[in-house]
Amino acid sequence: MEKSNTVNLDFEKTIAEVEEKILHLKDIELGDGVNIDGEITRLRQKSERLLKQLYSKLTPWQKTLVARHPDRPHSIDYINLLIEDFENLSGDRCFADDLAIIGGLGKFNGRSVVVIGQEKGRDLETRVKHNFGMAKPEGYRKVQRLMDIADKFNLPVIAFVDTSGAFPGVEAEERGQAQAIASCIERCLKLKVPFVSVVIGEGGSGGAIAVATANRIIMLEHSIYSVISPEGCASILWRSADKVKEATEALCLTAQDLRRLGVIDEIVAEPTGGAQRHREEAIKRVGMAVARHLKELENQSGEELKRRRTEKFLKMGRHLAKSE
Amino acid sequence: MNWISDFVRPKIKKASPKELSDNLWTKCPECGQMLFNKELEKDFYVCSFCGHHLRLPVLKRLQMLFDDGKYRALSLPKLQDDPLNFKDSKKYTDRLRSYRKLSGRDDAIVVAYGEIGGIKAVVAILDFSFMGGSMGTAVGEGIVRGAEFALKTKSPFIAISASGGARMQEGILSLMQMARTTAAINQLKEKGFPYISVMTDPTTGGVSASFAMLGDINIAEKGSVIGFAGARVIEQTIREQLPEGFQKAEYLQAHGMVDIVVNRTELRDKLIKILKLLLNR
């Protein structure tokens, strides 16, 4: 597995130290030509072991940090690696092209599909360009337009969810953020083609469910999906930003929590140390899961897909009914 | 001992304004006039001085809407309380208990049916005084049952919203209610039955971004705050003053998001007129 360079998070200090040692040894090796391969291998194994240990018991707050890790693969990376002949389609035909959500046509495993992805951007320039992944109404209206195309040409829809939430701003309200999200959810429910959504990082509230009202919802192992950000929840319910860890625990926002609550269909295991450490491998695993779900859905008629999707969401919470 | 230390305080206690308002008077939050509670009730909680719409208790609104004030409540199934075992400064179950005691109802929704202008109709109404009308699984269940009952009885469905949004204490399950309620409304709409959304003060967050904005006809009560993000959040994001009248019903109408802004006293007549027109009666 090719390991990608990544920024270490605060709680990964022990690993950072080992990795530093490895780098240091490599420098020596280059300098003196002394063979210390054995020692490097040993340290590498140690670092792997530590990572495995650490990542097997991440707290919800640590998962939140991993889910937001700047080096985690983004929608653009998934599209680049999984979608062939991608053709980006722009605009909502009403107002603007919102780059917080990118989308278009492409081939997935040889089959034409419509792809939608929330994109946060990676550096200052692209973050501004993609508005940090926070879509405005035109973004949600672009999604609806793309879904019209999917329905008309009978193309399955794949959506990648990665947003802290819909953009809270005057212009977004002016142009009907609430209406745009509501009608986007409605549009998702009306689709007559297979629809699979993957939460690859952060699934932030209404802005996320607008593109995740799907037949199948998949989450990466260390991604989160929540009704409100831990920070927002802490400031509203605890009236203190310091209580963010408590809020994160209380919200039950990890993939494991959501699976237990029956909200999502599958968790895709991340490579050791998180998707940010092995980007390609993580993307490939997601690709395999999506392919499997699309295959399972391909024999259902359009009406059936729509009916089952509706039933799936009509049940959300009802499965917790008290036995009478 | 001298005349200073021997001073006896007069025993006349100033009546606290709260006691007054609880019993007889309510102060209009808009113009500050004191309103006689009995009058206020008769005026559907609309200030007789400035026309400001105060919050109207749920049962009063149902009486106001249905013919002769007569309706029946739909009994809603009981769901599991507190699926996440949520606790902030207080346990969610304790919060629920105290709101239930206070309101005498199970959650922030009442679903009722009866006749409005002689037309059979199902009305779901959110109770802002119950945890800010927030939408968790129970409110979602109410909307779903209401829409299903409307479908079964072939009646129009009217949802009257007053909500701060999703109920955080139910985490992701409350978020799922956005898709859930939308699914229920959608089924009804696709079968051709009217769905009218009435947004009252306030209708924000997950409620505005789901069933409340999806009416065949969207009606907003005069002066109501309606929007997705809260004004405070937006102010913090953009760090500037919000425009005049921002997120008010009239602002939403001007921006094309609601069809009609009504005075509460005209709501019933307006609903009857619209239902008759839609149903060609």
Coordinates of C-alpha atoms in Angstrom, one line a residue:
Chain A
M1 CA 0.0 0.0 0.0
E2 CA 1.5 3.3 -1.0
K3 CA 1.4 5.7 1.9
S4 CA 0.6 9.3 1.3
N5 CA 2.4 12.1 3.2
T6 CA 0.0 13.6 5.7
V7 CA -0.2 16.1 8.5
N8 CA -0.4 14.5 11.9
L9 CA -3.2 15.4 14.2
D10 CA -2.6 16.4 17.8
F11 CA -3.6 13.1 19.2
E12 CA -1.1 11.3 16.8
K13 CA 1.9 12.7 18.6
T14 CA 3.5 9.3 19.4
I15 CA 3.2 8.3 15.8
A16 CA 4.7 11.6 14.7
E17 CA 7.7 10.9 16.9
V18 CA 8.4 7.5 15.4
E19 CA 8.0 8.9 11.9
E20 CA 10.4 11.6 12.7
K21 CA 12.9 9.0 13.9
I22 CA 12.5 7.2 10.6
L23 CA 13.1 10.4 8.6
H24 CA 16.1 11.1 10.8
L25 CA 17.6 7.6 10.2
K26 CA 17.0 8.0 6.5
D27 CA 19.1 11.2 6.5
I28 CA 21.9 9.4 8.2
E29 CA 21.7 6.6 5.8
L30 CA 22.0 9.0 2.9
G31 CA 24.9 10.7 4.5
D32 CA 27.1 7.8 5.6
G33 CA 26.0 4.9 3.5
V34 CA 25.6 2.8 6.6
N35 CA 22.9 0.2 6.3
I36 CA 20.3 0.7 8.9
D37 CA 17.4 -0.9 7.0
G38 CA 16.7 -3.2 9.9
E39 CA 16.2 -0.4 12.3
I40 CA 14.0 1.5 9.8
T41 CA 11.8 -1.6 9.2
R42 CA 11.5 -2.1 12.9
L43 CA 10.4 1.5 13.4
R44 CA 8.0 1.3 10.5
Q45 CA 6.4 -1.7 12.0
K46 CA 6.2 0.1 15.3
S47 CA 4.5 3.1 13.7
E48 CA 2.0 0.8 11.9
R49 CA 1.3 -1.0 15.2
L50 CA 0.8 2.3 17.0
L51 CA -1.5 3.6 14.3
K52 CA -3.5 0.5 14.3
Q53 CA -3.9 0.7 18.0
L54 CA -4.8 4.3 18.0
Y55 CA -7.3 4.1 15.1
S56 CA -9.0 1.1 16.5
K57 CA -10.3 3.1 19.4
L58 CA -10.7 6.7 18.2
T59 CA -13.0 8.8 20.3
P60 CA -15.9 10.6 18.5
W61 CA -14.0 13.8 18.8
Q62 CA -10.9 12.3 17.3
K63 CA -13.0 10.9 14.5
T64 CA -14.4 14.3 13.9
L65 CA -10.8 15.6 13.5
V66 CA -9.9 12.8 11.2
A67 CA -13.1 13.3 9.1
R68 CA -12.1 16.9 8.6
H69 CA -8.4 16.1 8.0
P70 CA -7.2 18.4 5.3
D71 CA -5.4 15.5 3.5
R72 CA -8.4 13.2 3.4
P73 CA -9.4 12.4 -0.2
H74 CA -12.0 14.8 -1.4
S75 CA -14.8 14.4 -3.9
I76 CA -12.5 15.6 -6.7
D77 CA -10.1 12.8 -5.8
Y78 CA -12.8 10.2 -5.9
I79 CA -14.0 11.5 -9.2
N80 CA -10.5 11.5 -10.7
L81 CA -9.8 8.0 -9.6
L82 CA -13.1 6.3 -10.0
I83 CA -14.8 8.1 -12.8
E84 CA -13.6 7.8 -16.4
D85 CA -14.4 10.4 -19.0
F86 CA -15.8 12.8 -16.4
E87 CA -17.5 15.7 -17.9
N88 CA -18.2 18.5 -15.5
L89 CA -21.5 20.2 -15.9
S90 CA -22.0 23.7 -14.6
G91 CA -24.8 25.8 -13.3
D92 CA -28.3 25.6 -12.0
R93 CA -29.8 27.4 -15.0
C94 CA -31.3 30.0 -12.7
F95 CA -28.6 31.9 -11.1
A96 CA -25.0 30.6 -10.9
D97 CA -22.6 27.7 -10.8
D98 CA -22.0 26.8 -7.2
L99 CA -18.6 25.0 -7.0
A100 CA -19.2 23.8 -3.5
I101 CA -21.0 21.0 -5.3
I102 CA -19.4 19.7 -8.4
G103 CA -21.2 17.3 -10.7
G104 CA -21.4 15.9 -14.1
L105 CA -21.4 12.8 -16.3
G106 CA -18.9 10.0 -16.4
K107 CA -18.2 6.3 -16.6
F108 CA -18.1 4.2 -13.5
N109 CA -16.9 0.7 -14.2
G110 CA -17.8 1.2 -17.8
R111 CA -21.4 2.4 -17.2
S112 CA -22.5 6.0 -17.6
V113 CA -23.5 7.6 -14.4
V114 CA -24.3 11.0 -12.9
V115 CA -21.8 12.0 -10.2
I116 CA -22.3 14.7 -7.6
G117 CA -19.7 15.7 -5.0
Q118 CA -19.4 18.2 -2.3
E119 CA -16.0 19.7 -2.5
K120 CA -14.2 21.6 0.3
G121 CA -11.1 22.6 -1.6
R122 CA -7.6 21.8 -0.4
D123 CA -5.6 25.1 -0.2
L124 CA -6.6 28.7 0.4
E125 CA -7.3 29.3 -3.3
T126 CA -9.4 26.2 -3.9
R127 CA -11.2 26.5 -0.6
V128 CA -12.4 30.0 -1.5
K129 CA -13.3 28.7 -5.0
H130 CA -15.4 25.9 -3.5
N131 CA -16.7 28.1 -0.6
F132 CA -15.2 25.5 1.9
G133 CA -17.8 23.0 0.7
M134 CA -20.7 25.0 1.9
A135 CA -23.3 25.1 -0.9
K136 CA -25.7 27.9 -1.6
P137 CA -29.2 27.4 -3.1
E138 CA -27.8 27.3 -6.6
G139 CA -25.7 24.3 -5.5
Y140 CA -28.8 22.3 -4.4
R141 CA -30.6 23.5 -7.6
K142 CA -27.7 22.2 -9.7
V143 CA -28.1 18.8 -8.0
Q144 CA -31.7 18.8 -9.0
R145 CA -30.9 19.6 -12.5
L146 CA -28.3 16.8 -12.7
M147 CA -30.9 14.4 -11.2
D148 CA -33.3 15.4 -14.0
I149 CA -30.7 14.3 -16.5
A150 CA -30.1 11.0 -14.5
D151 CA -33.8 10.2 -14.7
K152 CA -34.2 11.1 -18.3
F153 CA -31.3 9.0 -19.5
N154 CA -31.6 6.3 -16.9
L155 CA -28.2 6.9 -15.3
P156 CA -27.5 5.8 -11.8
V157 CA -26.5 8.6 -9.4
I158 CA -23.4 8.5 -7.1
A159 CA -23.0 11.3 -4.5
F160 CA -20.1 12.0 -2.3
V161 CA -21.0 13.9 0.9
D162 CA -18.4 16.1 2.4
T163 CA -19.7 19.4 3.9
S164 CA -19.8 21.2 7.2
G165 CA -23.2 22.3 6.2
A166 CA -25.2 24.5 3.8
F167 CA -23.9 28.1 3.7
P168 CA -25.4 30.4 6.3
G169 CA -25.4 33.8 4.6
V170 CA -27.7 36.6 3.6
E171 CA -27.6 35.8 -0.1
A172 CA -28.3 32.1 0.6
E173 CA -31.4 33.0 2.6
E174 CA -32.5 35.5 0.0
R175 CA -32.4 32.9 -2.7
G176 CA -34.2 30.4 -0.6
Q177 CA -31.7 28.1 1.1
A178 CA -34.5 26.3 3.0
Q179 CA -36.6 25.8 -0.2
A180 CA -33.5 24.7 -2.2
I181 CA -32.6 22.0 0.4
A182 CA -36.2 20.9 0.9
S183 CA -36.8 20.5 -2.9
C184 CA -33.5 18.8 -3.3
I185 CA -34.5 16.1 -0.7
E186 CA -37.8 15.8 -2.6
R187 CA -36.0 15.4 -5.9
C188 CA -33.8 12.7 -4.4
L189 CA -36.9 10.8 -3.3
K190 CA -38.4 11.0 -6.8
L191 CA -35.4 9.6 -8.6
K192 CA -36.2 6.5 -10.6
V193 CA -32.6 5.3 -10.9
P194 CA -30.3 3.7 -8.4
F195 CA -28.9 6.3 -6.1
V196 CA -25.9 5.6 -3.8
S197 CA -24.5 8.3 -1.4
V198 CA -21.1 8.0 0.4
V199 CA -20.2 10.1 3.3
I200 CA -16.4 10.5 2.8
G201 CA -15.7 13.1 5.4
E202 CA -18.1 15.3 7.1
G203 CA -21.9 14.9 6.7
G204 CA -23.1 18.3 8.0
S205 CA -26.8 18.5 8.6
G206 CA -29.4 19.6 6.0
G207 CA -26.6 20.4 3.6
A208 CA -25.6 16.8 3.6
I209 CA -29.0 15.0 3.7
A210 CA -30.0 17.1 0.6
V211 CA -27.7 14.8 -1.4
A212 CA -27.9 11.7 0.8
T213 CA -31.6 10.8 0.6
A214 CA -30.4 7.7 -1.3
N215 CA -31.2 4.0 -1.8
R216 CA -28.0 3.2 -0.1
I217 CA -26.0 5.3 2.3
I218 CA -22.4 4.3 2.8
M219 CA -20.0 5.9 5.3
L220 CA -16.2 5.7 5.5
E221 CA -15.1 4.2 8.9
H222 CA -13.9 7.5 10.3
S223 CA -16.4 9.9 8.8
I224 CA -19.1 11.6 10.7
Y225 CA -22.7 12.6 9.9
S226 CA -24.7 14.8 12.2
V227 CA -27.7 17.0 12.6
I228 CA -25.5 19.8 13.9
S229 CA -21.7 20.4 14.2
P230 CA -20.3 19.5 17.6
E231 CA -19.3 23.1 18.0
G232 CA -22.8 24.4 17.3
C233 CA -24.3 21.8 19.6
A234 CA -21.9 22.7 22.4
S235 CA -22.6 26.4 22.1
I236 CA -26.4 26.0 22.0
L237 CA -27.0 23.2 24.6
W238 CA -24.0 23.6 26.8
R239 CA -23.6 27.4 26.1
S240 CA -19.9 26.8 26.0
A241 CA -17.4 26.1 23.2
D242 CA -15.3 24.1 25.7
K243 CA -17.9 21.4 25.8
V244 CA -17.3 20.3 22.2
K245 CA -16.0 16.9 23.2
E246 CA -19.1 16.2 25.3
A247 CA -21.3 17.4 22.5
T248 CA -19.6 15.1 20.0
E249 CA -20.1 12.1 22.3
A250 CA -23.7 12.9 22.9
L251 CA -24.6 13.5 19.3
C252 CA -23.7 9.9 18.2
L253 CA -22.3 11.0 14.9
T254 CA -19.8 8.3 14.1
A255 CA -20.3 5.8 11.3
Q256 CA -20.5 3.1 13.9
D257 CA -23.3 5.0 15.8
L258 CA -25.2 5.5 12.6
R259 CA -25.0 1.9 11.7
R260 CA -26.2 0.9 15.1
L261 CA -29.1 3.3 14.8
G262 CA -30.0 1.8 11.4
V263 CA -29.5 5.0 9.5
I264 CA -26.8 3.8 7.2
D265 CA -26.3 0.6 5.2
E266 CA -22.5 0.0 5.2
I267 CA -19.3 1.2 6.7
V268 CA -16.3 1.0 4.5
A269 CA -13.1 0.2 6.5
E270 CA -10.3 2.7 6.1
P271 CA -6.7 1.7 5.6
T272 CA -4.7 1.8 8.9
G273 CA -4.3 5.3 10.1
G274 CA -7.2 6.7 8.1
A275 CA -8.0 7.6 4.5
Q276 CA -5.6 10.6 4.7
R277 CA -2.7 8.2 5.0
H278 CA -3.6 5.9 2.1
R279 CA -5.7 8.0 -0.2
E280 CA -5.8 5.8 -3.2
E281 CA -6.5 2.7 -1.2
A282 CA -9.4 4.4 0.5
I283 CA -10.8 5.6 -2.7
K284 CA -10.6 2.1 -4.3
R285 CA -12.4 0.6 -1.3
V286 CA -15.2 3.1 -1.6
G287 CA -15.3 2.4 -5.3
M288 CA -15.8 -1.3 -4.7
A289 CA -18.5 -0.7 -2.2
V290 CA -20.4 1.6 -4.5
A291 CA -20.1 -0.9 -7.3
R292 CA -21.5 -3.6 -5.2
H293 CA -24.5 -1.6 -4.1
L294 CA -25.2 -0.4 -7.6
K295 CA -25.1 -4.0 -8.8
E296 CA -27.6 -5.0 -6.1
L297 CA -29.9 -2.2 -7.2
E298 CA -29.6 -2.6 -11.0
N299 CA -32.4 -5.2 -11.3
Q300 CA -35.0 -3.1 -9.6
S301 CA -37.4 -1.1 -11.8
G302 CA -37.5 2.7 -11.5
E303 CA -40.8 2.6 -9.6
E304 CA -39.4 0.0 -7.2
L305 CA -36.3 2.0 -6.6
K306 CA -38.3 5.0 -5.8
R307 CA -40.8 3.1 -3.6
R308 CA -38.1 1.4 -1.6
R309 CA -36.2 4.7 -1.1
T310 CA -39.4 6.3 0.1
E311 CA -40.2 3.4 2.5
K312 CA -36.6 3.4 3.8
F313 CA -37.0 7.0 4.9
L314 CA -40.6 6.8 6.1
K315 CA -39.3 4.2 8.6
M316 CA -36.5 6.3 10.0
G317 CA -37.3 6.4 13.7
R318 CA -40.3 4.3 13.4
H319 CA -38.2 1.2 13.9
L320 CA -37.7 2.5 17.4
A321 CA -41.4 2.2 18.1
K322 CA -42.2 0.8 21.5
S323 CA -43.7 -2.6 21.3
E324 CA -47.4 -2.3 22.0
Chain B
M1 CA -30.3 52.7 68.7
N2 CA -31.2 55.8 66.9
W3 CA -33.8 56.8 64.4
I4 CA -31.7 55.6 61.6
S5 CA -31.3 52.0 62.7
D6 CA -34.9 51.9 64.0
F7 CA -36.3 52.6 60.6
V8 CA -39.0 50.2 59.7
R9 CA -39.3 49.4 56.0
P10 CA -42.8 49.9 54.6
K11 CA -44.5 46.6 53.9
I12 CA -45.9 47.4 50.6
K13 CA -44.4 45.0 48.0
K14 CA -44.2 46.0 44.4
A15 CA -46.2 43.6 42.3
S16 CA -43.8 42.0 39.9
P17 CA -44.7 42.6 36.3
K18 CA -44.6 38.8 35.7
E19 CA -47.4 38.2 38.1
L20 CA -49.5 40.8 36.5
S21 CA -49.0 39.5 33.0
D22 CA -49.6 35.9 34.0
N23 CA -53.0 36.7 35.4
L24 CA -54.5 39.5 33.4
W25 CA -52.2 41.3 31.1
T26 CA -49.7 40.6 28.4
K27 CA -47.2 43.1 27.1
C28 CA -47.0 43.3 23.3
P29 CA -43.3 42.5 22.5
E30 CA -43.5 44.8 19.5
C31 CA -45.2 48.0 20.7
G32 CA -45.0 47.5 24.4
Q33 CA -48.7 48.1 25.0
M34 CA -50.3 46.1 27.8
L35 CA -53.0 43.9 26.4
F36 CA -55.9 42.5 28.4
N37 CA -55.6 38.7 28.2
K38 CA -59.3 38.1 27.6
E39 CA -59.3 40.6 24.7
L40 CA -56.1 39.1 23.4
E41 CA -57.6 35.7 23.3
K42 CA -60.6 37.0 21.4
D43 CA -58.3 38.7 18.9
F44 CA -56.4 35.4 18.2
Y45 CA -53.4 36.8 20.0
V46 CA -53.0 39.7 17.6
C47 CA -52.1 43.0 19.3
S48 CA -55.0 45.3 18.9
F49 CA -52.6 48.3 18.9
C50 CA -49.9 47.4 16.4
G51 CA -51.2 44.2 14.8
H52 CA -48.2 42.2 16.0
H53 CA -48.9 38.5 16.0
L54 CA -48.0 37.0 19.3
R55 CA -47.7 33.2 19.6
L56 CA -51.0 31.5 19.5
P57 CA -51.4 28.4 21.7
V58 CA -51.9 25.3 19.6
L59 CA -55.4 24.3 20.8
K60 CA -56.6 27.9 20.3
R61 CA -55.4 27.8 16.7
L62 CA -57.2 24.5 16.0
Q63 CA -60.4 26.0 17.5
M64 CA -59.9 29.0 15.3
L65 CA -59.4 27.0 12.1
F66 CA -62.1 24.3 12.2
D67 CA -65.8 24.9 11.7
D68 CA -67.4 25.8 15.0
G69 CA -64.1 25.1 16.6
K70 CA -64.8 21.4 16.4
Y71 CA -62.1 18.8 15.5
R72 CA -60.8 15.4 16.6
A73 CA -57.3 14.7 17.4
L74 CA -55.5 11.8 15.7
S75 CA -53.9 9.5 18.2
L76 CA -50.2 9.1 17.5
P77 CA -48.2 6.0 18.3
K78 CA -45.7 6.3 21.0
L79 CA -42.1 6.0 19.9
Q80 CA -39.1 5.2 22.0
D81 CA -38.0 8.3 24.0
D82 CA -34.4 9.4 23.9
P83 CA -32.9 6.9 21.4
L84 CA -29.4 8.3 21.9
N85 CA -29.5 8.4 25.7
F86 CA -28.8 12.1 25.4
K87 CA -27.6 14.3 28.2
D88 CA -26.3 17.9 28.1
S89 CA -26.7 20.0 31.3
K90 CA -29.9 18.1 31.8
K91 CA -31.0 14.6 30.7
Y92 CA -33.2 14.7 27.6
T93 CA -35.7 12.4 29.3
D94 CA -36.0 14.9 32.1
R95 CA -36.5 17.7 29.7
L96 CA -39.2 15.7 27.9
R97 CA -40.9 14.9 31.2
S98 CA -41.1 18.5 32.3
Y99 CA -42.4 19.7 28.9
R100 CA -45.0 16.9 28.9
K101 CA -46.1 17.9 32.4
L102 CA -46.3 21.5 31.3
S103 CA -48.1 21.0 28.1
G104 CA -50.1 17.9 28.8
R105 CA -49.1 16.4 25.4
D106 CA -46.4 13.9 24.4
D107 CA -44.4 16.0 22.0
A108 CA -44.4 19.2 19.9
I109 CA -47.1 18.1 17.5
V110 CA -50.9 17.7 17.4
V111 CA -52.6 16.2 14.4
A112 CA -56.3 17.0 14.1
Y113 CA -59.0 16.5 11.6
G114 CA -62.4 17.9 11.0
E115 CA -64.1 20.3 8.5
I116 CA -62.8 23.7 7.4
G117 CA -65.4 25.6 5.5
G118 CA -67.3 22.3 5.1
I119 CA -64.2 20.6 3.5
K120 CA -62.8 17.6 5.3
A121 CA -59.2 18.4 6.2
V122 CA -56.3 17.1 8.3
V123 CA -54.2 19.6 10.1
A124 CA -50.8 19.0 11.7
I125 CA -49.6 21.7 14.0
L126 CA -46.3 22.2 15.7
D127 CA -46.2 23.5 19.3
F128 CA -43.4 26.0 19.7
S129 CA -43.8 26.0 23.5
F130 CA -42.8 22.3 23.5
M131 CA -39.0 22.4 23.2
G132 CA -39.1 25.2 20.5
G133 CA -41.3 23.0 18.3
S134 CA -38.2 21.1 17.4
M135 CA -38.5 18.1 15.1
G136 CA -37.5 14.7 16.4
T137 CA -38.9 11.3 15.6
A138 CA -42.2 12.1 17.3
V139 CA -42.8 15.2 15.3
G140 CA -41.8 13.3 12.2
E141 CA -44.2 10.6 13.1
G142 CA -47.0 13.1 13.4
I143 CA -46.4 14.6 10.0
V144 CA -46.2 11.1 8.5
R145 CA -49.4 9.9 10.2
G146 CA -51.1 13.1 9.3
A147 CA -50.2 12.8 5.6
E148 CA -51.1 9.1 5.6
F149 CA -54.5 9.9 7.2
A150 CA -55.1 12.6 4.7
L151 CA -54.3 10.1 1.9
K152 CA -56.6 7.5 3.5
T153 CA -59.5 9.9 4.0
K154 CA -58.8 11.7 0.6
S155 CA -58.5 15.0 2.3
P156 CA -56.2 18.0 2.0
F157 CA -53.4 18.2 4.4
I158 CA -52.4 21.4 6.2
A159 CA -49.2 21.7 8.1
I160 CA -48.8 24.6 10.5
S161 CA -45.2 25.1 11.5
A162 CA -43.6 26.9 14.4
S163 CA -40.2 25.5 15.0
G164 CA -36.6 26.3 15.6
G165 CA -35.6 23.3 13.6
A166 CA -34.3 19.8 14.3
R167 CA -34.2 18.4 17.8
M168 CA -30.5 18.1 18.6
Q169 CA -31.1 15.7 21.4
E170 CA -32.1 13.1 18.9
G171 CA -29.0 13.6 16.8
I172 CA -29.0 12.0 13.3
L173 CA -32.5 10.6 13.8
S174 CA -33.8 14.1 13.9
L175 CA -32.0 15.0 10.7
M176 CA -33.6 11.9 9.1
Q177 CA -37.0 13.4 9.8
M178 CA -36.3 15.9 7.1
A179 CA -36.2 13.2 4.5
R180 CA -39.0 11.3 6.3
T181 CA -41.5 14.1 6.4
T182 CA -40.6 15.0 2.8
A183 CA -41.3 11.5 1.7
A184 CA -44.7 11.5 3.4
I185 CA -45.7 14.8 1.9
N186 CA -44.5 13.7 -1.5
Q187 CA -46.7 10.6 -1.5
L188 CA -49.7 12.8 -0.8
K189 CA -48.8 15.4 -3.4
E190 CA -48.2 12.7 -6.0
K191 CA -51.7 11.4 -5.5
G192 CA -53.1 14.8 -6.2
F193 CA -54.3 15.9 -2.8
P194 CA -53.6 19.5 -1.8
Y195 CA -50.8 20.1 0.7
I196 CA -50.8 23.6 2.2
S197 CA -48.0 24.8 4.4
V198 CA -48.7 27.6 6.8
M199 CA -45.5 29.0 8.3
T200 CA -45.9 30.9 11.6
D201 CA -43.3 32.5 13.8
P202 CA -40.7 31.1 13.7
T203 CA -40.2 28.4 11.0
T204 CA -36.5 27.7 10.6
G205 CA -33.8 25.1 10.3
G206 CA -34.7 21.5 9.5
V207 CA -38.5 22.2 9.5
S208 CA -38.2 25.1 6.9
A209 CA -35.8 23.0 4.9
S210 CA -38.2 20.1 4.6
F211 CA -42.0 19.8 4.7
A212 CA -42.7 23.5 5.5
M213 CA -41.3 24.8 2.2
L214 CA -42.9 22.2 0.1
G215 CA -46.5 23.2 0.1
D216 CA -48.4 23.3 -3.1
I217 CA -49.3 26.7 -1.6
N218 CA -47.0 28.3 1.0
I219 CA -48.7 30.7 3.4
A220 CA -46.8 32.7 5.9
E221 CA -48.3 34.5 8.9
K222 CA -47.5 38.2 8.9
G223 CA -44.2 39.1 10.5
S224 CA -43.1 35.5 11.1
V225 CA -39.4 34.8 11.0
I226 CA -38.8 32.1 8.3
G227 CA -35.4 30.9 7.2
F228 CA -32.8 28.2 7.1
A229 CA -29.9 29.5 9.3
G230 CA -30.5 31.5 12.4
A231 CA -29.9 35.3 12.2
R232 CA -27.2 35.1 14.9
V233 CA -25.3 32.4 13.0
I234 CA -25.4 34.5 9.8
E235 CA -24.3 37.6 11.6
Q236 CA -21.3 35.7 13.0
T237 CA -20.5 34.3 9.6
I238 CA -20.6 37.6 7.6
R239 CA -19.8 39.9 10.5
E240 CA -22.1 42.6 9.3
Q241 CA -25.6 43.9 10.1
L242 CA -28.5 42.1 8.5
P243 CA -30.8 43.9 6.2
E244 CA -34.0 45.4 7.4
G245 CA -36.9 42.9 7.6
F246 CA -34.5 40.0 6.9
Q247 CA -36.2 36.6 7.1
K248 CA -39.6 38.1 7.8
A249 CA -42.6 36.6 6.0
E250 CA -42.8 39.7 3.8
Y251 CA -39.2 39.4 2.9
L252 CA -39.7 35.8 1.9
Q253 CA -42.7 36.7 -0.2
A254 CA -40.7 39.4 -2.0
H255 CA -38.0 36.9 -2.7
G256 CA -40.4 34.4 -4.1
M257 CA -40.5 31.8 -1.4
V258 CA -44.1 32.1 -0.1
D259 CA -47.3 32.6 -2.0
I260 CA -49.3 34.5 0.5
V261 CA -48.7 36.5 3.6
V262 CA -51.8 36.6 5.8
N263 CA -53.0 38.4 8.9
R264 CA -53.9 35.6 11.4
T265 CA -57.4 36.8 11.6
E266 CA -57.8 36.1 7.9
L267 CA -56.1 32.7 7.9
R268 CA -59.2 30.6 8.1
D269 CA -61.0 32.4 5.4
K270 CA -57.9 32.3 3.2
L271 CA -57.5 28.5 3.7
I272 CA -61.2 27.9 2.8
K273 CA -60.9 30.0 -0.3
I274 CA -57.7 28.3 -1.5
L275 CA -59.1 24.8 -0.8
K276 CA -62.3 25.6 -2.7
L277 CA -60.3 26.9 -5.6
L278 CA -57.9 24.0 -5.7
L279 CA -60.7 21.5 -5.4
N280 CA -63.0 23.3 -7.7
R281 CA -65.8 23.4 -5.2

